[in-house]
Amino acid sequence: MSSSELLAPLDLAFWHLESPTHPLHLGALAHFGPVPAAPDHEPPPDVLDLLARRAAAIPRLRMRVRDVLIPLGGAAWSADPDFDVRRHVREITLPGADFPAETTRLAAELMERPVERGRPPWEMYLLTGAPDGSFAVLVKLHHALADGMRAVAIGAGIFDEIAAARRPARRPRPVPPRSWLPGPGLLLDLAKDRLGDLGRAVEVGASVVGSSVARAGGLDGRPAAALAADSSGTRRLATATLSLDRVHRIRRATGGTANDVLLAVVAGALRRWFDGRGPAALPGADPRALVPVSRRRPGAPPGPGNSLSGYLVDLPVTEPDPAARLAAVRDAMDRNKAAGPFRGAGAVALLADRLPPLAHRFGAPFASGAARLLFDLLVTQVPLPRTALSLGGAPLRGLFPMAPLARGQSLAVAMSPYGGRVHVGLVADGEAVPDLDALADALTAELDLLDPPETPGMPETPGTPGTP
């Protein structure tokens, strides 16, 4: 067998938190234009074959999870000796009458299914059947395999521009064997490390509990009624596309960041959505969003494993004024950034880094429902390369990211800027949120409220791929 690599603590937590009705994989639905006509006497590229060959060339996608004896309760990534990329990459032909709607429907159905755990935990689907020759690709990666930035780094290997520039991968260094009978010096070092981890766990845990109590006056665990749900195992998907130019125009006029503007758009859309369900649907308290924060340094290689913390933001859906909603979001994010990603209840992900593997293995059933005590929904932004991307010459028109649902919650919002647009993927529990399309429409309406459309007859100039 070839080399192996221990799962990082947060990866191990994600691996054990999953259940058959509660899958923990990330996803992305990428839409491509038609493959350009090939020169005379040259056959057009076989997109399925191209997708399979490029996926097989990504070393990380050949790795599966296996249990290890040391550390106790741990697991490791190891190369699958029986790896066959065709078990992971499949083609599905859809009715072409309404291809975009059919891809969204099927993507939701495929996202319900957990990836197979005995193999490398990922899947790709080539979705074809559009009359104009356009197609889509659905990618599923288990959260133990990658966080958002790592998923982009892995998935980008299928694009023409990245595949052409790919360097030969280094062989992963094997995990050094550990003796069953460690010497006194090693035992002392292990004890010191475990005490240090325990101390840091207590510090982070106190921060999590303290921040929660400070906000709510107690850990009452009452999520917004419309966003709390028992996990049904079903998924519903909706998408929206927003103008990045308009987001930046609002940012320049009001201050803060583009992410502040997008969070305010989500808050306003939730208010519209609740209101559309009737006056009684508007919650009495603002729902709390977890905004993941990468702990990777800008410009640094994505590296193996998840490296996440998070900020908690009360989305001001009870505030009727759009400008006041944006100001409230900006102030909350400013406070979060001043405190840093290692303080506050949003730092709960850091606890995983401080706990021994055995705690993840046996504590998962107890920890799985803890998310609903701390936040009501996930709102995340997934960065994409700023260059124009293609697959087999077919241009990437849009990529809609999909985040996993925390147990007991019914909605996750993920956003990716690309080509002058912000592509929004909404994932919901299919039984709890049958009206997810209404929330997608509300996102567009809320952006119009913050930045009214331009005068008729003067259409906005669309962005081009690569626009930041």
Tab-separated table of C-alpha atoms in Angstrom:
chain	number	residue	atom	x	y	z
A	1	MET	CA	0.000	0.000	0.000
A	2	SER	CA	1.160	3.534	-0.674
A	3	SER	CA	1.560	6.426	1.692
A	4	SER	CA	-1.051	7.669	4.146
A	5	GLU	CA	-1.898	10.825	6.060
A	6	LEU	CA	-3.791	11.146	9.335
A	7	LEU	CA	-7.107	12.966	9.188
A	8	ALA	CA	-6.915	16.379	10.802
A	9	PRO	CA	-9.128	16.673	13.912
A	10	LEU	CA	-11.838	18.756	12.202
A	11	ASP	CA	-11.889	16.344	9.249
A	12	LEU	CA	-12.349	13.471	11.707
A	13	ALA	CA	-15.228	15.330	13.335
A	14	PHE	CA	-16.986	15.806	9.988
A	15	TRP	CA	-16.428	12.132	9.149
A	16	HIS	CA	-18.090	10.913	12.344
A	17	LEU	CA	-20.898	13.503	12.404
A	18	GLU	CA	-22.419	12.147	9.192
A	19	SER	CA	-25.372	9.752	9.179
A	20	PRO	CA	-27.463	8.192	6.361
A	21	THR	CA	-30.124	10.910	6.708
A	22	HIS	CA	-27.642	13.676	7.389
A	23	PRO	CA	-24.956	13.715	4.656
A	24	LEU	CA	-21.985	16.012	5.141
A	25	HIS	CA	-20.690	16.690	1.655
A	26	LEU	CA	-20.068	19.966	-0.138
A	27	GLY	CA	-21.341	20.422	-3.665
A	28	ALA	CA	-21.156	22.648	-6.709
A	29	LEU	CA	-23.324	22.798	-9.801
A	30	ALA	CA	-21.341	24.220	-12.725
A	31	HIS	CA	-23.053	25.307	-15.942
A	32	PHE	CA	-21.067	25.316	-19.196
A	33	GLY	CA	-21.825	26.596	-22.662
A	34	PRO	CA	-21.616	24.310	-25.699
A	35	VAL	CA	-18.283	22.800	-26.694
A	36	PRO	CA	-16.929	24.847	-29.630
A	37	ALA	CA	-16.941	23.198	-33.031
A	38	ALA	CA	-13.777	21.203	-33.624
A	39	PRO	CA	-11.491	21.954	-36.590
A	40	ASP	CA	-12.061	19.916	-39.752
A	41	HIS	CA	-11.253	16.228	-39.448
A	42	GLU	CA	-10.969	16.442	-35.640
A	43	PRO	CA	-13.608	14.795	-33.434
A	44	PRO	CA	-15.117	16.962	-30.677
A	45	PRO	CA	-13.763	16.247	-27.200
A	46	ASP	CA	-15.504	13.569	-25.162
A	47	VAL	CA	-16.399	15.611	-22.103
A	48	LEU	CA	-17.110	12.582	-19.906
A	49	ASP	CA	-13.752	11.023	-20.765
A	50	LEU	CA	-12.004	14.360	-20.236
A	51	LEU	CA	-13.693	14.814	-16.862
A	52	ALA	CA	-12.731	11.296	-15.773
A	53	ARG	CA	-9.099	11.614	-16.855
A	54	ARG	CA	-8.629	14.936	-15.110
A	55	ALA	CA	-10.306	13.776	-11.908
A	56	ALA	CA	-8.140	10.654	-11.874
A	57	ALA	CA	-5.027	12.834	-12.168
A	58	ILE	CA	-5.829	14.670	-8.903
A	59	PRO	CA	-3.999	12.688	-6.171
A	60	ARG	CA	-6.407	13.731	-3.418
A	61	LEU	CA	-9.322	12.138	-5.269
A	62	ARG	CA	-7.634	8.721	-5.085
A	63	MET	CA	-7.614	8.713	-1.277
A	64	ARG	CA	-10.057	6.881	0.979
A	65	VAL	CA	-10.494	6.867	4.775
A	66	ARG	CA	-9.350	3.903	6.851
A	67	ASP	CA	-9.180	3.390	10.610
A	68	VAL	CA	-5.791	3.295	12.320
A	69	LEU	CA	-4.699	1.802	15.612
A	70	ILE	CA	-2.628	4.786	16.728
A	71	PRO	CA	-3.708	7.370	17.667
A	72	LEU	CA	-6.587	5.560	19.317
A	73	GLY	CA	-9.830	6.361	17.516
A	74	GLY	CA	-8.015	8.031	14.630
A	75	ALA	CA	-8.272	7.549	10.876
A	76	ALA	CA	-6.030	8.170	7.905
A	77	TRP	CA	-6.227	8.952	4.224
A	78	SER	CA	-4.664	6.221	2.136
A	79	ALA	CA	-4.546	5.525	-1.591
A	80	ASP	CA	-7.377	3.245	-2.721
A	81	PRO	CA	-5.682	0.189	-4.280
A	82	ASP	CA	-8.858	-0.560	-6.278
A	83	PHE	CA	-9.458	3.007	-7.442
A	84	ASP	CA	-11.581	3.196	-10.605
A	85	VAL	CA	-12.536	6.703	-11.636
A	86	ARG	CA	-15.588	5.418	-13.536
A	87	ARG	CA	-17.163	4.510	-10.202
A	88	HIS	CA	-17.112	8.196	-9.346
A	89	VAL	CA	-17.757	9.977	-12.665
A	90	ARG	CA	-21.062	9.309	-14.430
A	91	GLU	CA	-23.185	10.846	-17.182
A	92	ILE	CA	-26.929	11.463	-16.920
A	93	THR	CA	-28.984	12.700	-19.883
A	94	LEU	CA	-31.949	14.878	-18.973
A	95	PRO	CA	-35.024	16.034	-20.910
A	96	GLY	CA	-33.938	19.125	-22.794
A	97	ALA	CA	-37.173	21.129	-22.714
A	98	ASP	CA	-36.219	22.989	-19.514
A	99	PHE	CA	-32.636	21.901	-18.983
A	100	PRO	CA	-31.641	24.421	-16.238
A	101	ALA	CA	-34.666	23.517	-14.103
A	102	GLU	CA	-34.070	19.797	-14.638
A	103	THR	CA	-30.422	20.076	-13.592
A	104	THR	CA	-31.426	21.877	-10.392
A	105	ARG	CA	-34.056	19.262	-9.591
A	106	LEU	CA	-31.693	16.358	-10.206
A	107	ALA	CA	-28.834	18.015	-8.330
A	108	ALA	CA	-31.064	18.279	-5.253
A	109	GLU	CA	-31.938	14.594	-5.537
A	110	LEU	CA	-28.287	13.589	-5.913
A	111	MET	CA	-27.263	15.768	-2.960
A	112	GLU	CA	-29.573	13.737	-0.721
A	113	ARG	CA	-27.421	10.643	-1.126
A	114	PRO	CA	-24.325	10.270	1.076
A	115	VAL	CA	-21.145	9.427	-0.792
A	116	GLU	CA	-19.896	5.865	-0.431
A	117	ARG	CA	-17.556	5.716	2.558
A	118	GLY	CA	-15.542	2.646	1.557
A	119	ARG	CA	-14.165	4.462	-1.497
A	120	PRO	CA	-12.669	7.927	-2.024
A	121	PRO	CA	-15.585	10.083	-0.793
A	122	TRP	CA	-16.529	12.102	-3.875
A	123	GLU	CA	-18.716	11.954	-6.989
A	124	MET	CA	-19.053	13.890	-10.246
A	125	TYR	CA	-21.998	13.862	-12.623
A	126	LEU	CA	-22.000	15.131	-16.212
A	127	LEU	CA	-25.543	16.343	-16.945
A	128	THR	CA	-26.366	16.549	-20.650
A	129	GLY	CA	-29.437	16.885	-22.880
A	130	ALA	CA	-29.726	20.638	-23.504
A	131	PRO	CA	-30.848	21.411	-27.094
A	132	ASP	CA	-28.017	23.917	-27.606
A	133	GLY	CA	-25.308	21.496	-26.482
A	134	SER	CA	-24.661	23.206	-23.155
A	135	PHE	CA	-24.153	20.946	-20.142
A	136	ALA	CA	-23.649	20.960	-16.380
A	137	VAL	CA	-21.342	19.192	-13.946
A	138	LEU	CA	-22.332	18.376	-10.371
A	139	VAL	CA	-19.447	17.810	-7.956
A	140	LYS	CA	-19.837	16.271	-4.481
A	141	LEU	CA	-16.931	16.199	-2.001
A	142	HIS	CA	-17.224	14.952	1.562
A	143	HIS	CA	-16.526	17.748	4.048
A	144	ALA	CA	-13.809	15.587	5.614
A	145	LEU	CA	-11.996	15.776	2.276
A	146	ALA	CA	-12.102	19.537	1.936
A	147	ASP	CA	-13.322	22.871	3.240
A	148	GLY	CA	-14.447	25.525	0.757
A	149	MET	CA	-10.987	26.722	-0.274
A	150	ARG	CA	-9.590	23.202	-0.466
A	151	ALA	CA	-12.628	22.077	-2.482
A	152	VAL	CA	-11.974	24.835	-5.008
A	153	ALA	CA	-8.314	23.835	-5.232
A	154	ILE	CA	-9.296	20.183	-5.819
A	155	GLY	CA	-12.200	20.820	-8.168
A	156	ALA	CA	-10.342	23.401	-10.240
A	157	GLY	CA	-8.177	20.590	-11.603
A	158	ILE	CA	-10.948	19.643	-14.043
A	159	PHE	CA	-10.793	23.011	-15.852
A	160	ASP	CA	-8.731	23.414	-19.018
A	161	GLU	CA	-6.688	26.306	-17.670
A	162	ILE	CA	-5.730	24.558	-14.400
A	163	ALA	CA	-5.134	21.127	-15.926
A	164	ALA	CA	-2.754	22.609	-18.507
A	165	ALA	CA	-0.699	24.297	-15.782
A	166	ARG	CA	-0.711	21.378	-13.363
A	167	ARG	CA	2.675	20.291	-12.132
A	168	PRO	CA	3.496	16.677	-11.354
A	169	ALA	CA	2.231	15.983	-7.832
A	170	ARG	CA	4.694	15.219	-5.089
A	171	ARG	CA	4.394	11.845	-3.468
A	172	PRO	CA	2.724	12.302	-0.055
A	173	ARG	CA	5.049	11.587	2.788
A	174	PRO	CA	4.036	8.481	4.724
A	175	VAL	CA	2.979	8.775	8.321
A	176	PRO	CA	5.907	7.533	10.399
A	177	PRO	CA	5.078	4.318	12.253
A	178	ARG	CA	4.533	4.577	15.969
A	179	SER	CA	5.658	1.957	18.376
A	180	TRP	CA	3.093	0.093	20.455
A	181	LEU	CA	5.539	0.514	23.387
A	182	PRO	CA	6.613	4.170	23.362
A	183	GLY	CA	9.605	5.135	25.459
A	184	PRO	CA	9.393	7.352	28.560
A	185	GLY	CA	10.374	10.465	26.616
A	186	LEU	CA	7.615	9.970	24.066
A	187	LEU	CA	5.090	9.282	26.810
A	188	LEU	CA	6.031	12.539	28.504
A	189	ASP	CA	5.718	14.476	25.253
A	190	LEU	CA	2.309	12.929	24.561
A	191	ALA	CA	1.133	13.818	28.044
A	192	LYS	CA	2.292	17.417	27.635
A	193	ASP	CA	0.574	17.696	24.252
A	194	ARG	CA	-2.663	16.277	25.637
A	195	LEU	CA	-2.622	18.655	28.614
A	196	GLY	CA	-1.954	21.566	26.282
A	197	ASP	CA	-4.836	20.497	24.024
A	198	LEU	CA	-7.105	20.172	27.051
A	199	GLY	CA	-6.224	23.657	28.229
A	200	ARG	CA	-6.874	25.147	24.807
A	201	ALA	CA	-10.145	23.221	24.547
A	202	VAL	CA	-11.294	24.688	27.868
A	203	GLU	CA	-10.333	28.173	26.663
A	204	VAL	CA	-12.222	27.870	23.383
A	205	GLY	CA	-15.169	26.144	25.067
A	206	ALA	CA	-15.472	28.933	27.619
A	207	SER	CA	-15.439	31.453	24.807
A	208	VAL	CA	-18.195	29.568	22.970
A	209	VAL	CA	-20.429	29.296	26.040
A	210	GLY	CA	-19.705	32.841	27.208
A	211	SER	CA	-20.556	34.372	23.861
A	212	SER	CA	-23.775	32.390	23.608
A	213	VAL	CA	-24.905	33.357	27.100
A	214	ALA	CA	-24.016	36.998	26.495
A	215	ARG	CA	-26.212	37.078	23.401
A	216	ALA	CA	-29.266	35.184	24.564
A	217	GLY	CA	-29.117	35.439	28.335
A	218	GLY	CA	-28.831	31.663	28.442
A	219	LEU	CA	-28.411	28.630	26.267
A	220	ASP	CA	-32.095	28.185	25.476
A	221	GLY	CA	-31.376	26.746	22.036
A	222	ARG	CA	-34.408	28.315	20.345
A	223	PRO	CA	-33.679	28.670	16.630
A	224	ALA	CA	-35.914	30.687	14.321
A	225	ALA	CA	-39.022	28.546	13.930
A	226	ALA	CA	-38.993	28.544	10.122
A	227	LEU	CA	-35.335	27.482	10.034
A	228	ALA	CA	-35.426	24.643	12.565
A	229	ALA	CA	-36.310	21.162	11.403
A	230	ASP	CA	-35.666	17.535	12.113
A	231	SER	CA	-33.455	16.096	9.398
A	232	SER	CA	-35.751	14.445	6.847
A	233	GLY	CA	-32.884	13.348	4.609
A	234	THR	CA	-34.448	15.162	1.644
A	235	ARG	CA	-32.887	18.138	-0.127
A	236	ARG	CA	-34.219	21.020	-2.166
A	237	LEU	CA	-31.964	23.296	-4.226
A	238	ALA	CA	-32.546	26.768	-5.633
A	239	THR	CA	-30.195	29.214	-7.327
A	240	ALA	CA	-29.957	32.959	-7.842
A	241	THR	CA	-27.574	35.196	-9.759
A	242	LEU	CA	-26.731	38.706	-8.534
A	243	SER	CA	-24.725	41.465	-10.172
A	244	LEU	CA	-21.305	41.836	-8.580
A	245	ASP	CA	-21.002	45.343	-10.056
A	246	ARG	CA	-24.093	46.413	-8.128
A	247	VAL	CA	-22.830	44.795	-4.928
A	248	HIS	CA	-19.606	46.804	-5.211
A	249	ARG	CA	-21.572	49.973	-6.014
A	250	ILE	CA	-23.485	49.560	-2.743
A	251	ARG	CA	-20.220	48.858	-0.905
A	252	ARG	CA	-18.604	52.041	-2.245
A	253	ALA	CA	-21.639	54.101	-1.233
A	254	THR	CA	-22.057	52.677	2.279
A	255	GLY	CA	-18.641	51.388	3.355
A	256	GLY	CA	-17.743	47.982	4.682
A	257	THR	CA	-17.087	45.004	2.433
A	258	ALA	CA	-18.842	43.224	-0.409
A	259	ASN	CA	-19.480	40.331	1.996
A	260	ASP	CA	-21.272	42.747	4.353
A	261	VAL	CA	-23.546	43.757	1.475
A	262	LEU	CA	-24.272	40.128	0.584
A	263	LEU	CA	-25.097	39.266	4.201
A	264	ALA	CA	-27.490	42.230	4.293
A	265	VAL	CA	-29.083	41.007	1.052
A	266	VAL	CA	-29.593	37.589	2.657
A	267	ALA	CA	-31.118	39.231	5.738
A	268	GLY	CA	-33.533	41.293	3.637
A	269	ALA	CA	-34.437	38.285	1.509
A	270	LEU	CA	-35.222	36.261	4.630
A	271	ARG	CA	-37.480	39.057	5.835
A	272	ARG	CA	-39.360	39.070	2.512
A	273	TRP	CA	-39.558	35.290	2.583
A	274	PHE	CA	-40.909	35.164	6.134
A	275	ASP	CA	-43.383	37.929	5.291
A	276	GLY	CA	-44.583	35.985	2.264
A	277	ARG	CA	-45.488	33.121	4.557
A	278	GLY	CA	-47.828	35.354	6.523
A	279	PRO	CA	-47.517	37.903	9.379
A	280	ALA	CA	-47.097	35.180	11.991
A	281	ALA	CA	-44.058	33.736	10.200
A	282	LEU	CA	-41.733	36.678	10.941
A	283	PRO	CA	-39.614	35.537	13.921
A	284	GLY	CA	-39.584	37.556	17.107
A	285	ALA	CA	-35.786	37.403	17.249
A	286	ASP	CA	-33.213	37.733	14.514
A	287	PRO	CA	-31.873	34.409	13.227
A	288	ARG	CA	-28.199	33.804	13.876
A	289	ALA	CA	-25.915	32.972	10.950
A	290	LEU	CA	-22.592	31.168	11.102
A	291	VAL	CA	-20.185	32.763	8.632
A	292	PRO	CA	-17.213	30.384	8.159
A	293	VAL	CA	-13.759	31.966	8.213
A	294	SER	CA	-10.744	30.272	6.703
A	295	ARG	CA	-7.682	30.160	8.932
A	296	ARG	CA	-5.417	29.768	5.925
A	297	ARG	CA	-3.154	32.697	5.202
A	298	PRO	CA	-3.933	34.628	1.988
A	299	GLY	CA	-1.787	33.359	-0.867
A	300	ALA	CA	-0.712	30.252	1.049
A	301	PRO	CA	-1.251	26.794	-0.496
A	302	PRO	CA	-4.622	25.320	0.518
A	303	GLY	CA	-2.918	22.416	2.288
A	304	PRO	CA	-4.600	19.223	3.466
A	305	GLY	CA	-7.633	19.098	5.676
A	306	ASN	CA	-10.131	21.640	6.939
A	307	SER	CA	-8.865	24.830	8.555
A	308	LEU	CA	-11.909	26.762	9.683
A	309	SER	CA	-13.273	29.026	12.350
A	310	GLY	CA	-16.342	31.216	12.099
A	311	TYR	CA	-18.119	34.436	12.973
A	312	LEU	CA	-21.674	34.588	14.292
A	313	VAL	CA	-23.921	37.344	12.957
A	314	ASP	CA	-27.483	38.131	13.948
A	315	LEU	CA	-29.169	38.747	10.585
A	316	PRO	CA	-31.459	41.759	11.224
A	317	VAL	CA	-34.640	40.398	9.633
A	318	THR	CA	-36.801	42.189	12.224
A	319	GLU	CA	-35.422	45.566	11.042
A	320	PRO	CA	-37.745	47.000	8.346
A	321	ASP	CA	-35.289	49.577	6.942
A	322	PRO	CA	-32.837	48.185	4.333
A	323	ALA	CA	-30.134	50.772	5.107
A	324	ALA	CA	-30.382	50.022	8.823
A	325	ARG	CA	-30.091	46.287	8.077
A	326	LEU	CA	-26.881	46.853	6.141
A	327	ALA	CA	-25.465	49.084	8.899
A	328	ALA	CA	-26.290	46.470	11.541
A	329	VAL	CA	-24.564	43.705	9.552
A	330	ARG	CA	-21.499	45.891	8.960
A	331	ASP	CA	-21.220	46.757	12.650
A	332	ALA	CA	-21.591	43.112	13.687
A	333	MET	CA	-18.911	41.972	11.239
A	334	ASP	CA	-16.589	44.770	12.379
A	335	ARG	CA	-16.945	43.544	15.969
A	336	ASN	CA	-16.267	39.975	14.893
A	337	LYS	CA	-13.131	40.962	13.000
A	338	ALA	CA	-11.881	43.042	15.922
A	339	ALA	CA	-12.251	40.019	18.228
A	340	GLY	CA	-10.709	37.672	15.675
A	341	PRO	CA	-11.659	34.133	14.612
A	342	PHE	CA	-10.411	32.553	17.860
A	343	ARG	CA	-13.005	34.189	20.112
A	344	GLY	CA	-16.761	33.990	20.323
A	345	ALA	CA	-19.227	31.179	19.780
A	346	GLY	CA	-18.313	31.017	16.104
A	347	ALA	CA	-14.976	29.524	17.121
A	348	VAL	CA	-16.723	26.251	17.978
A	349	ALA	CA	-14.947	24.558	15.037
A	350	LEU	CA	-11.658	25.148	16.838
A	351	LEU	CA	-12.749	22.763	19.577
A	352	ALA	CA	-12.303	19.904	17.126
A	353	ASP	CA	-8.612	20.725	16.862
A	354	ARG	CA	-8.192	20.386	20.628
A	355	LEU	CA	-9.931	17.057	21.204
A	356	PRO	CA	-8.378	13.575	20.880
A	357	PRO	CA	-9.585	11.316	18.046
A	358	LEU	CA	-11.434	9.016	20.434
A	359	ALA	CA	-13.600	11.961	21.547
A	360	HIS	CA	-14.697	12.531	17.939
A	361	ARG	CA	-15.534	8.881	17.422
A	362	PHE	CA	-17.704	8.463	20.513
A	363	GLY	CA	-18.841	12.055	20.987
A	364	ALA	CA	-20.357	12.539	17.525
A	365	PRO	CA	-23.886	11.375	18.530
A	366	PHE	CA	-23.936	13.943	21.345
A	367	ALA	CA	-22.302	16.767	19.351
A	368	SER	CA	-24.413	16.368	16.220
A	369	GLY	CA	-27.292	18.431	17.581
A	370	ALA	CA	-25.167	21.161	19.139
A	371	ALA	CA	-25.165	23.386	16.050
A	372	ARG	CA	-28.791	24.438	16.537
A	373	LEU	CA	-27.868	25.799	19.991
A	374	LEU	CA	-25.377	28.214	18.448
A	375	PHE	CA	-26.704	29.266	15.052
A	376	ASP	CA	-29.780	28.980	12.826
A	377	LEU	CA	-28.310	28.859	9.332
A	378	LEU	CA	-25.003	28.830	7.487
A	379	VAL	CA	-24.025	31.663	5.124
A	380	THR	CA	-20.703	31.150	3.380
A	381	GLN	CA	-18.758	32.573	0.453
A	382	VAL	CA	-16.646	30.242	-1.701
A	383	PRO	CA	-13.927	32.001	-3.737
A	384	LEU	CA	-13.242	31.010	-7.336
A	385	PRO	CA	-10.265	31.746	-9.588
A	386	ARG	CA	-10.603	35.156	-11.212
A	387	THR	CA	-9.602	33.938	-14.655
A	388	ALA	CA	-12.078	32.708	-17.262
A	389	LEU	CA	-12.515	28.924	-16.978
A	390	SER	CA	-13.616	26.232	-19.422
A	391	LEU	CA	-13.976	22.460	-19.773
A	392	GLY	CA	-13.153	20.934	-23.141
A	393	GLY	CA	-13.312	24.431	-24.583
A	394	ALA	CA	-16.849	24.973	-23.258
A	395	PRO	CA	-16.919	28.223	-21.232
A	396	LEU	CA	-17.985	28.157	-17.594
A	397	ARG	CA	-21.146	30.255	-17.380
A	398	GLY	CA	-21.735	29.949	-13.666
A	399	LEU	CA	-20.972	27.853	-10.620
A	400	PHE	CA	-23.455	27.495	-7.780
A	401	PRO	CA	-21.871	26.218	-4.533
A	402	MET	CA	-23.833	24.055	-2.115
A	403	ALA	CA	-23.096	23.833	1.600
A	404	PRO	CA	-24.121	20.946	3.892
A	405	LEU	CA	-26.920	21.371	6.417
A	406	ALA	CA	-26.193	21.200	10.120
A	407	ARG	CA	-28.383	18.733	11.977
A	408	GLY	CA	-31.642	20.303	13.107
A	409	GLN	CA	-31.408	23.123	10.554
A	410	SER	CA	-33.174	23.564	7.258
A	411	LEU	CA	-31.226	26.166	5.257
A	412	ALA	CA	-27.675	26.855	4.076
A	413	VAL	CA	-26.629	29.692	1.749
A	414	ALA	CA	-23.410	29.587	-0.288
A	415	MET	CA	-22.151	32.242	-2.715
A	416	SER	CA	-19.403	32.337	-5.363
A	417	PRO	CA	-18.416	35.456	-7.319
A	418	TYR	CA	-17.428	34.691	-10.908
A	419	GLY	CA	-17.609	36.515	-14.228
A	420	GLY	CA	-19.119	39.713	-12.808
A	421	ARG	CA	-21.881	37.805	-11.040
A	422	VAL	CA	-22.466	36.313	-7.590
A	423	HIS	CA	-23.846	32.807	-7.997
A	424	VAL	CA	-25.933	31.800	-4.976
A	425	GLY	CA	-26.744	28.205	-4.099
A	426	LEU	CA	-29.538	27.620	-1.578
A	427	VAL	CA	-29.747	24.160	0.007
A	428	ALA	CA	-32.718	23.314	2.202
A	429	ASP	CA	-34.369	20.371	3.880
A	430	GLY	CA	-36.908	19.335	1.257
A	431	GLU	CA	-39.769	18.781	3.696
A	432	ALA	CA	-39.167	21.817	5.908
A	433	VAL	CA	-38.724	24.353	3.079
A	434	PRO	CA	-40.995	23.559	0.121
A	435	ASP	CA	-40.962	27.231	-0.989
A	436	LEU	CA	-37.206	27.660	-1.468
A	437	ASP	CA	-37.656	29.243	-4.918
A	438	ALA	CA	-39.436	32.157	-3.228
A	439	LEU	CA	-36.323	32.831	-1.156
A	440	ALA	CA	-34.173	32.781	-4.309
A	441	ASP	CA	-36.490	35.380	-5.904
A	442	ALA	CA	-36.333	37.470	-2.722
A	443	LEU	CA	-32.530	37.768	-3.029
A	444	THR	CA	-32.877	39.540	-6.379
A	445	ALA	CA	-35.658	41.770	-5.059
A	446	GLU	CA	-33.571	42.775	-2.032
A	447	LEU	CA	-30.594	43.748	-4.187
A	448	ASP	CA	-32.965	45.892	-6.264
A	449	LEU	CA	-34.071	47.579	-3.044
A	450	LEU	CA	-30.515	48.427	-1.964
A	451	ASP	CA	-29.467	49.440	-5.478
A	452	PRO	CA	-32.445	50.252	-7.740
A	453	PRO	CA	-32.052	49.019	-11.338
A	454	GLU	CA	-30.756	51.514	-13.850
A	455	THR	CA	-33.050	53.636	-15.997
A	456	PRO	CA	-34.914	51.630	-18.671
A	457	GLY	CA	-33.125	51.851	-21.971
A	458	MET	CA	-29.732	51.968	-20.230
A	459	PRO	CA	-29.035	48.322	-19.415
A	460	GLU	CA	-26.203	47.520	-17.086
A	461	THR	CA	-23.015	46.410	-18.781
A	462	PRO	CA	-22.498	42.775	-17.834
A	463	GLY	CA	-19.238	41.783	-16.220
A	464	THR	CA	-16.709	39.576	-17.917
A	465	PRO	CA	-15.108	36.411	-16.589
A	466	GLY	CA	-12.281	37.289	-14.286
A	467	THR	CA	-13.950	40.407	-12.850
A	468	PRO	CA	-13.081	40.502	-9.130
